Amino acid sequence: GEPQPGRVEGPSMDDGSPQGYRDGDLVYVDPEQTINHNDDVVVKNADGETKLKRYIIQGNKAYLLALNKDWPERIVELTADCRIIGRGFFSGKMR
């Protein structure tokens, strides 16, 4: 499919660096790109919530990481009831 835009909601991916994502940033996601370790992905969880997180592989398990060091439950295991929508490949601010 075509790349899809979405908006970052909340501070979970704001680590204070220029590479972080701020609340309200626009993110484009490509559903056809291969997902690799350390990619930023959009995931839909079992509750239907859509989240932007960093995809981490450790051993034979995959995890989702919030970049904000103060975020509760900063690392969660990617479970079978989560679906990766696509890989983030561009972010910016609306002006």
XYZ file of C-alpha atoms in Angstrom, residues 2-95:
94
model
C 0.809 3.662 -0.161
C 2.713 5.406 2.654
C 0.287 6.779 5.229
C 0.615 9.907 7.398
C -0.222 9.991 11.081
C 0.354 12.200 14.098
C 2.436 11.514 17.184
C 0.276 11.695 20.310
C 1.939 12.150 23.677
C 5.544 12.211 24.900
C 6.493 8.496 24.872
C 8.884 8.920 21.921
C 10.331 12.308 22.967
C 13.826 11.669 24.313
C 14.832 15.334 24.129
C 17.119 14.773 21.126
C 16.581 16.016 17.558
C 15.957 12.370 16.566
C 13.049 12.054 19.022
C 9.387 12.578 18.168
C 7.360 15.411 19.689
C 3.642 15.419 20.439
C 1.914 16.565 17.245
C 4.731 15.645 14.839
C 3.609 14.245 11.503
C 4.986 10.769 10.732
C 4.815 8.902 7.433
C 4.682 5.121 7.626
C 5.418 2.683 4.822
C 3.565 -0.641 5.203
C 5.771 -2.347 2.612
C 9.255 -1.660 3.993
C 11.074 -4.486 5.756
C 11.191 -4.049 9.530
C 14.628 -4.353 11.128
C 16.152 -3.977 14.605
C 16.116 -0.310 15.741
C 13.482 0.779 13.195
C 10.660 3.016 14.368
C 7.345 1.290 13.722
C 3.660 1.969 14.094
C 1.857 -0.860 15.868
C -1.826 -1.505 16.520
C -2.362 -3.349 19.807
C -5.165 -5.684 20.894
C -7.170 -2.712 22.219
C -7.055 -1.043 18.783
C -4.642 1.649 19.957
C -2.029 2.791 17.459
C 1.442 3.451 18.858
C 4.791 4.629 17.486
C 7.697 2.761 19.100
C 11.265 1.597 18.407
C 11.431 -2.077 17.312
C 14.100 -4.005 19.227
C 15.198 -7.622 18.748
C 16.936 -9.421 21.611
C 17.594 -13.109 21.170
C 14.479 -14.628 19.607
C 12.049 -12.010 20.987
C 10.909 -8.641 19.694
C 10.187 -5.645 21.911
C 8.751 -2.156 21.564
C 10.748 0.654 23.169
C 9.567 4.126 24.151
C 12.451 6.570 23.629
C 11.432 8.712 26.625
C 13.599 7.434 29.500
C 10.933 8.462 32.051
C 8.110 6.560 30.323
C 6.438 3.883 32.473
C 6.675 0.411 30.937
C 9.364 1.731 28.605
C 10.016 -1.705 27.070
C 7.204 -4.136 26.286
C 7.329 -7.438 24.456
C 5.753 -7.463 20.996
C 2.980 -10.023 21.363
C 0.961 -11.956 18.795
C -2.055 -9.695 19.343
C -0.095 -6.659 18.094
C 0.087 -5.897 14.388
C 2.874 -3.834 12.846
C 1.281 -1.296 10.495
C 4.571 -0.191 8.952
C 7.967 1.415 9.328
C 8.262 5.127 9.976
C 10.433 6.774 7.343
C 9.772 10.515 7.696
C 8.725 12.851 10.476
C 8.300 16.578 10.680
C 6.260 19.401 12.088
C 3.278 21.092 10.501
C 4.009 24.800 10.000
